[in-house]
Amino acid sequence: MELTEAMRTTGTCRRFRPDPVPDDVLHRAFEVARFGPQGGNRQPLRWVVVRDPVLKQALADLYAPLWEAYPGRGSARRDRPPTRAAIDADHFVAHLAEVPAIIVVCAELAALYPTDVELGRLSVVGGGSIYPTVQNLCLALREQGVGTAFTTLLCREEPRVRELLGIPEGIITAGHIAVGYPERPFPTTLRRGPVERVVFADRYDRPLFDGG
């Protein structure tokens, strides 16, 4: 698959077929994903591939109440009929335990070096050594016809997830990826806002590209 096509069609898959994802497919994806950029080549990423039905159900049980309390979800449903995306999101939560695999994204805390912890705002820089590799994994799976849904919502239950999966001290959770073959065809292209709205020249108030 050509890289641009993979990038333009690797969206969030919320409906999966029950077919298992073979080990060789996963291995091939992890093999190339590990080359994602990271600070100091510290290689902080660790992965737990959860396929045991009991463990998947336990993760799904932790996830469901977090989704119910997700900000804006209730008011959005009251104000207007649910969109297809909203329906698919609810379906995803209701059937999370049936997804062929849930990959728990972990990272060695000591190998992260966030430089923004004293700015008085949410610290995000540490993720720079994590999430490029996560995206690499999603792209590598997409190349093999496997869909993914990346979520960070379950990180709120990190202590319980760590206990459930035997994740040791010093290892954090940074996200969870539902993995499986999609029930529907992949999109031909994803809908995103135009480049002209988000790219600036020298100053934030000067668009780099002409919107006309």
mmCIF file of C-alpha atoms in Angstrom:
data_model
loop_
_atom_site.group_PDB
_atom_site.id
_atom_site.type_symbol
_atom_site.label_atom_id
_atom_site.label_comp_id
_atom_site.label_asym_id
_atom_site.label_seq_id
_atom_site.Cartn_x
_atom_site.Cartn_y
_atom_site.Cartn_z
ATOM 1 C CA MET A 1 0.000 0.000 0.000
ATOM 2 C CA GLU A 2 1.274 3.466 -0.887
ATOM 3 C CA LEU A 3 2.073 5.563 2.206
ATOM 4 C CA THR A 4 -0.182 8.492 1.356
ATOM 5 C CA GLU A 5 -3.161 6.193 0.864
ATOM 6 C CA ALA A 6 -2.514 4.553 4.225
ATOM 7 C CA MET A 7 -2.272 7.929 5.956
ATOM 8 C CA ARG A 8 -5.487 9.176 4.378
ATOM 9 C CA THR A 9 -7.499 6.049 5.230
ATOM 10 C CA THR A 10 -6.286 5.032 8.690
ATOM 11 C CA GLY A 11 -9.234 6.317 10.669
ATOM 12 C CA THR A 12 -10.912 5.031 13.813
ATOM 13 C CA CYS A 13 -12.562 1.681 13.197
ATOM 14 C CA ARG A 14 -15.454 1.097 15.586
ATOM 15 C CA ARG A 15 -17.011 -2.044 14.127
ATOM 16 C CA PHE A 16 -14.927 -5.196 13.851
ATOM 17 C CA ARG A 17 -15.393 -8.700 12.524
ATOM 18 C CA PRO A 18 -14.745 -11.498 15.036
ATOM 19 C CA ASP A 19 -11.911 -13.004 12.978
ATOM 20 C CA PRO A 20 -8.681 -13.232 14.994
ATOM 21 C CA VAL A 21 -5.638 -11.257 13.879
ATOM 22 C CA PRO A 22 -2.780 -13.748 13.296
ATOM 23 C CA ASP A 23 0.454 -13.464 15.239
ATOM 24 C CA ASP A 24 2.501 -12.953 12.081
ATOM 25 C CA VAL A 25 0.379 -9.933 11.154
ATOM 26 C CA LEU A 26 0.905 -8.418 14.596
ATOM 27 C CA HIS A 27 4.621 -9.203 14.548
ATOM 28 C CA ARG A 28 5.059 -7.540 11.162
ATOM 29 C CA ALA A 29 3.285 -4.422 12.446
ATOM 30 C CA PHE A 30 5.310 -4.201 15.668
ATOM 31 C CA GLU A 31 8.509 -4.819 13.714
ATOM 32 C CA VAL A 32 8.115 -1.668 11.634
ATOM 33 C CA ALA A 33 6.309 0.439 14.233
ATOM 34 C CA ARG A 34 9.318 0.398 16.576
ATOM 35 C CA PHE A 35 11.222 2.722 14.242
ATOM 36 C CA GLY A 36 9.033 5.677 15.223
ATOM 37 C CA PRO A 37 10.962 8.787 16.298
ATOM 38 C CA GLN A 38 11.673 9.100 20.010
ATOM 39 C CA GLY A 39 13.789 11.264 22.298
ATOM 40 C CA GLY A 40 17.335 10.013 22.718
ATOM 41 C CA ASN A 41 16.441 6.647 21.180
ATOM 42 C CA ARG A 42 15.394 5.562 24.676
ATOM 43 C CA GLN A 43 12.785 3.185 23.251
ATOM 44 C CA PRO A 44 10.274 3.554 26.106
ATOM 45 C CA LEU A 45 7.382 1.651 24.481
ATOM 46 C CA ARG A 46 6.052 -1.642 25.783
ATOM 47 C CA TRP A 47 2.894 -3.388 24.571
ATOM 48 C CA VAL A 48 0.451 -5.821 26.133
ATOM 49 C CA VAL A 49 -1.692 -7.623 23.534
ATOM 50 C CA VAL A 50 -4.869 -8.668 25.341
ATOM 51 C CA ARG A 51 -6.810 -11.467 23.657
ATOM 52 C CA ASP A 52 -8.046 -13.421 26.674
ATOM 53 C CA PRO A 53 -11.876 -13.048 26.739
ATOM 54 C CA VAL A 54 -12.000 -12.581 30.505
ATOM 55 C CA LEU A 55 -9.371 -9.841 30.464
ATOM 56 C CA LYS A 56 -10.995 -8.095 27.500
ATOM 57 C CA GLN A 57 -14.330 -8.116 29.330
ATOM 58 C CA ALA A 58 -12.675 -6.651 32.413
ATOM 59 C CA LEU A 59 -11.179 -3.828 30.345
ATOM 60 C CA ALA A 60 -14.544 -3.242 28.655
ATOM 61 C CA ASP A 61 -16.245 -3.073 32.056
ATOM 62 C CA LEU A 62 -13.785 -0.404 33.149
ATOM 63 C CA TYR A 63 -14.229 1.519 29.892
ATOM 64 C CA ALA A 64 -18.035 1.686 29.750
ATOM 65 C CA PRO A 65 -18.666 4.013 32.730
ATOM 66 C CA LEU A 66 -15.885 6.332 31.555
ATOM 67 C CA TRP A 67 -17.633 6.611 28.200
ATOM 68 C CA GLU A 68 -20.986 7.295 29.866
ATOM 69 C CA ALA A 69 -19.399 10.195 31.751
ATOM 70 C CA TYR A 70 -17.496 11.543 28.737
ATOM 71 C CA PRO A 71 -17.881 15.371 28.644
ATOM 72 C CA GLY A 72 -20.515 16.659 26.236
ATOM 73 C CA ARG A 73 -21.796 13.232 25.289
ATOM 74 C CA GLY A 74 -25.136 13.507 27.074
ATOM 75 C CA SER A 75 -25.944 17.080 26.033
ATOM 76 C CA ALA A 76 -25.039 16.348 22.432
ATOM 77 C CA ARG A 77 -27.544 13.475 22.351
ATOM 78 C CA ARG A 78 -30.326 15.560 23.898
ATOM 79 C CA ASP A 79 -29.970 18.468 21.515
ATOM 80 C CA ARG A 80 -30.184 16.509 18.253
ATOM 81 C CA PRO A 81 -30.512 13.009 16.871
ATOM 82 C CA PRO A 82 -27.309 10.947 17.151
ATOM 83 C CA THR A 83 -24.993 10.994 14.176
ATOM 84 C CA ARG A 84 -23.661 7.851 12.551
ATOM 85 C CA ALA A 85 -20.352 8.495 14.312
ATOM 86 C CA ALA A 86 -22.124 8.678 17.664
ATOM 87 C CA ILE A 87 -24.022 5.460 16.980
ATOM 88 C CA ASP A 88 -20.805 3.730 15.961
ATOM 89 C CA ALA A 89 -19.068 5.007 19.090
ATOM 90 C CA ASP A 90 -21.795 3.555 21.296
ATOM 91 C CA HIS A 91 -21.573 0.281 19.374
ATOM 92 C CA PHE A 92 -17.806 0.235 19.893
ATOM 93 C CA VAL A 93 -18.186 0.592 23.662
ATOM 94 C CA ALA A 94 -20.962 -2.001 23.877
ATOM 95 C CA HIS A 95 -18.895 -4.552 21.930
ATOM 96 C CA LEU A 96 -15.379 -3.717 23.109
ATOM 97 C CA ALA A 97 -14.961 -7.100 24.786
ATOM 98 C CA GLU A 98 -15.643 -8.791 21.429
ATOM 99 C CA VAL A 99 -12.829 -7.016 19.580
ATOM 100 C CA PRO A 100 -10.198 -9.608 18.577
ATOM 101 C CA ALA A 101 -7.405 -7.834 20.462
ATOM 102 C CA ILE A 102 -6.898 -4.834 22.700
ATOM 103 C CA ILE A 103 -3.328 -3.561 22.700
ATOM 104 C CA VAL A 104 -2.401 -1.710 25.874
ATOM 105 C CA VAL A 105 0.227 0.920 25.071
ATOM 106 C CA CYS A 106 2.741 1.123 27.904
ATOM 107 C CA ALA A 107 5.870 3.195 28.426
ATOM 108 C CA GLU A 108 8.829 3.116 30.769
ATOM 109 C CA LEU A 109 8.429 6.276 32.832
ATOM 110 C CA ALA A 110 12.146 6.753 33.434
ATOM 111 C CA ALA A 111 12.777 6.816 29.681
ATOM 112 C CA LEU A 112 10.468 9.805 29.123
ATOM 113 C CA TYR A 113 11.750 13.360 29.371
ATOM 114 C CA PRO A 114 8.878 15.868 29.433
ATOM 115 C CA THR A 115 10.189 19.430 29.187
ATOM 116 C CA ASP A 116 6.878 21.210 29.790
ATOM 117 C CA VAL A 117 5.984 20.184 33.346
ATOM 118 C CA GLU A 118 6.616 23.657 34.818
ATOM 119 C CA LEU A 119 4.532 25.678 32.372
ATOM 120 C CA GLY A 120 1.355 25.663 34.463
ATOM 121 C CA ARG A 121 -0.637 23.735 31.889
ATOM 122 C CA LEU A 122 -1.296 20.164 30.867
ATOM 123 C CA SER A 123 1.994 18.371 30.182
ATOM 124 C CA VAL A 124 2.018 16.714 26.755
ATOM 125 C CA VAL A 125 5.643 16.636 25.652
ATOM 126 C CA GLY A 126 6.360 13.199 27.098
ATOM 127 C CA GLY A 127 3.970 11.765 24.551
ATOM 128 C CA GLY A 128 6.354 12.785 21.777
ATOM 129 C CA SER A 129 8.336 9.608 22.426
ATOM 130 C CA ILE A 130 5.191 7.469 22.510
ATOM 131 C CA TYR A 131 2.527 8.451 20.006
ATOM 132 C CA PRO A 132 4.546 8.569 16.758
ATOM 133 C CA THR A 133 5.279 4.868 17.306
ATOM 134 C CA VAL A 134 1.605 4.233 18.064
ATOM 135 C CA GLN A 135 0.656 5.832 14.760
ATOM 136 C CA ASN A 136 3.297 3.756 13.015
ATOM 137 C CA LEU A 137 1.634 0.653 14.429
ATOM 138 C CA CYS A 138 -1.804 1.750 13.213
ATOM 139 C CA LEU A 139 -0.409 2.444 9.731
ATOM 140 C CA ALA A 140 1.408 -0.900 9.643
ATOM 141 C CA LEU A 141 -1.798 -2.709 10.573
ATOM 142 C CA ARG A 142 -3.770 -0.712 7.999
ATOM 143 C CA GLU A 143 -1.330 -1.827 5.318
ATOM 144 C CA GLN A 144 -2.301 -5.409 6.167
ATOM 145 C CA GLY A 145 -6.033 -4.716 6.086
ATOM 146 C CA VAL A 146 -6.439 -4.485 9.865
ATOM 147 C CA GLY A 147 -8.467 -1.703 11.470
ATOM 148 C CA THR A 148 -7.655 0.106 14.696
ATOM 149 C CA ALA A 149 -9.290 2.398 17.241
ATOM 150 C CA PHE A 150 -6.940 4.297 19.510
ATOM 151 C CA THR A 151 -8.273 5.646 22.799
ATOM 152 C CA THR A 152 -6.774 7.171 25.933
ATOM 153 C CA LEU A 153 -9.977 7.152 27.974
ATOM 154 C CA LEU A 154 -9.080 3.994 29.874
ATOM 155 C CA CYS A 155 -5.869 5.598 31.149
ATOM 156 C CA ARG A 156 -8.018 7.106 33.903
ATOM 157 C CA GLU A 157 -8.220 3.598 35.327
ATOM 158 C CA GLU A 158 -4.477 2.990 35.104
ATOM 159 C CA PRO A 159 -4.057 1.510 38.628
ATOM 160 C CA ARG A 160 -6.744 -1.089 37.989
ATOM 161 C CA VAL A 161 -5.440 -1.856 34.489
ATOM 162 C CA ARG A 162 -1.902 -2.259 35.845
ATOM 163 C CA GLU A 163 -3.144 -4.666 38.512
ATOM 164 C CA LEU A 164 -5.313 -6.582 36.048
ATOM 165 C CA LEU A 165 -2.481 -7.118 33.561
ATOM 166 C CA GLY A 166 0.470 -7.379 35.942
ATOM 167 C CA ILE A 167 2.113 -4.188 34.681
ATOM 168 C CA PRO A 168 5.068 -3.429 36.981
ATOM 169 C CA GLU A 169 5.968 -0.243 38.807
ATOM 170 C CA GLY A 170 7.655 2.342 36.640
ATOM 171 C CA ILE A 171 5.575 1.401 33.591
ATOM 172 C CA ILE A 172 2.655 3.667 32.703
ATOM 173 C CA THR A 173 -0.276 3.194 30.349
ATOM 174 C CA ALA A 174 -0.490 5.685 27.486
ATOM 175 C CA GLY A 175 -3.446 4.391 25.494
ATOM 176 C CA HIS A 176 -5.335 1.367 24.252
ATOM 177 C CA ILE A 177 -5.792 0.178 20.672
ATOM 178 C CA ALA A 178 -8.696 -1.999 19.600
ATOM 179 C CA VAL A 179 -7.452 -4.188 16.749
ATOM 180 C CA GLY A 180 -9.330 -6.323 14.241
ATOM 181 C CA TYR A 181 -10.544 -6.687 10.692
ATOM 182 C CA PRO A 182 -13.154 -4.027 9.924
ATOM 183 C CA GLU A 183 -16.792 -4.931 9.481
ATOM 184 C CA ARG A 184 -17.110 -2.255 6.786
ATOM 185 C CA PRO A 185 -14.714 -1.249 3.995
ATOM 186 C CA PHE A 186 -12.022 1.252 4.875
ATOM 187 C CA PRO A 187 -12.906 4.841 3.962
ATOM 188 C CA THR A 188 -11.551 6.060 0.657
ATOM 189 C CA THR A 189 -10.430 9.233 2.408
ATOM 190 C CA LEU A 190 -11.028 10.800 5.807
ATOM 191 C CA ARG A 191 -12.702 14.141 6.316
ATOM 192 C CA ARG A 192 -10.483 16.763 7.879
ATOM 193 C CA GLY A 193 -10.399 20.544 7.915
ATOM 194 C CA PRO A 194 -8.430 22.298 5.147
ATOM 195 C CA VAL A 195 -4.709 22.913 5.511
ATOM 196 C CA GLU A 196 -5.287 26.652 5.011
ATOM 197 C CA ARG A 197 -6.964 26.880 8.427
ATOM 198 C CA VAL A 198 -4.224 25.306 10.483
ATOM 199 C CA VAL A 199 -0.835 26.272 8.987
ATOM 200 C CA PHE A 200 0.680 29.674 9.702
ATOM 201 C CA ALA A 201 3.675 31.660 8.464
ATOM 202 C CA ASP A 202 6.029 33.091 11.094
ATOM 203 C CA ARG A 203 3.133 34.285 13.282
ATOM 204 C CA TYR A 204 -0.049 32.521 14.416
ATOM 205 C CA ASP A 205 -2.256 35.167 12.767
ATOM 206 C CA ARG A 206 -0.692 34.812 9.305
ATOM 207 C CA PRO A 207 -1.932 31.858 7.220
ATOM 208 C CA LEU A 208 0.821 30.304 5.140
ATOM 209 C CA PHE A 209 -1.500 29.217 2.341
ATOM 210 C CA ASP A 210 -4.147 31.212 0.510
ATOM 211 C CA GLY A 211 -7.598 29.920 1.380
ATOM 212 C CA GLY A 212 -9.070 31.288 -1.826
#
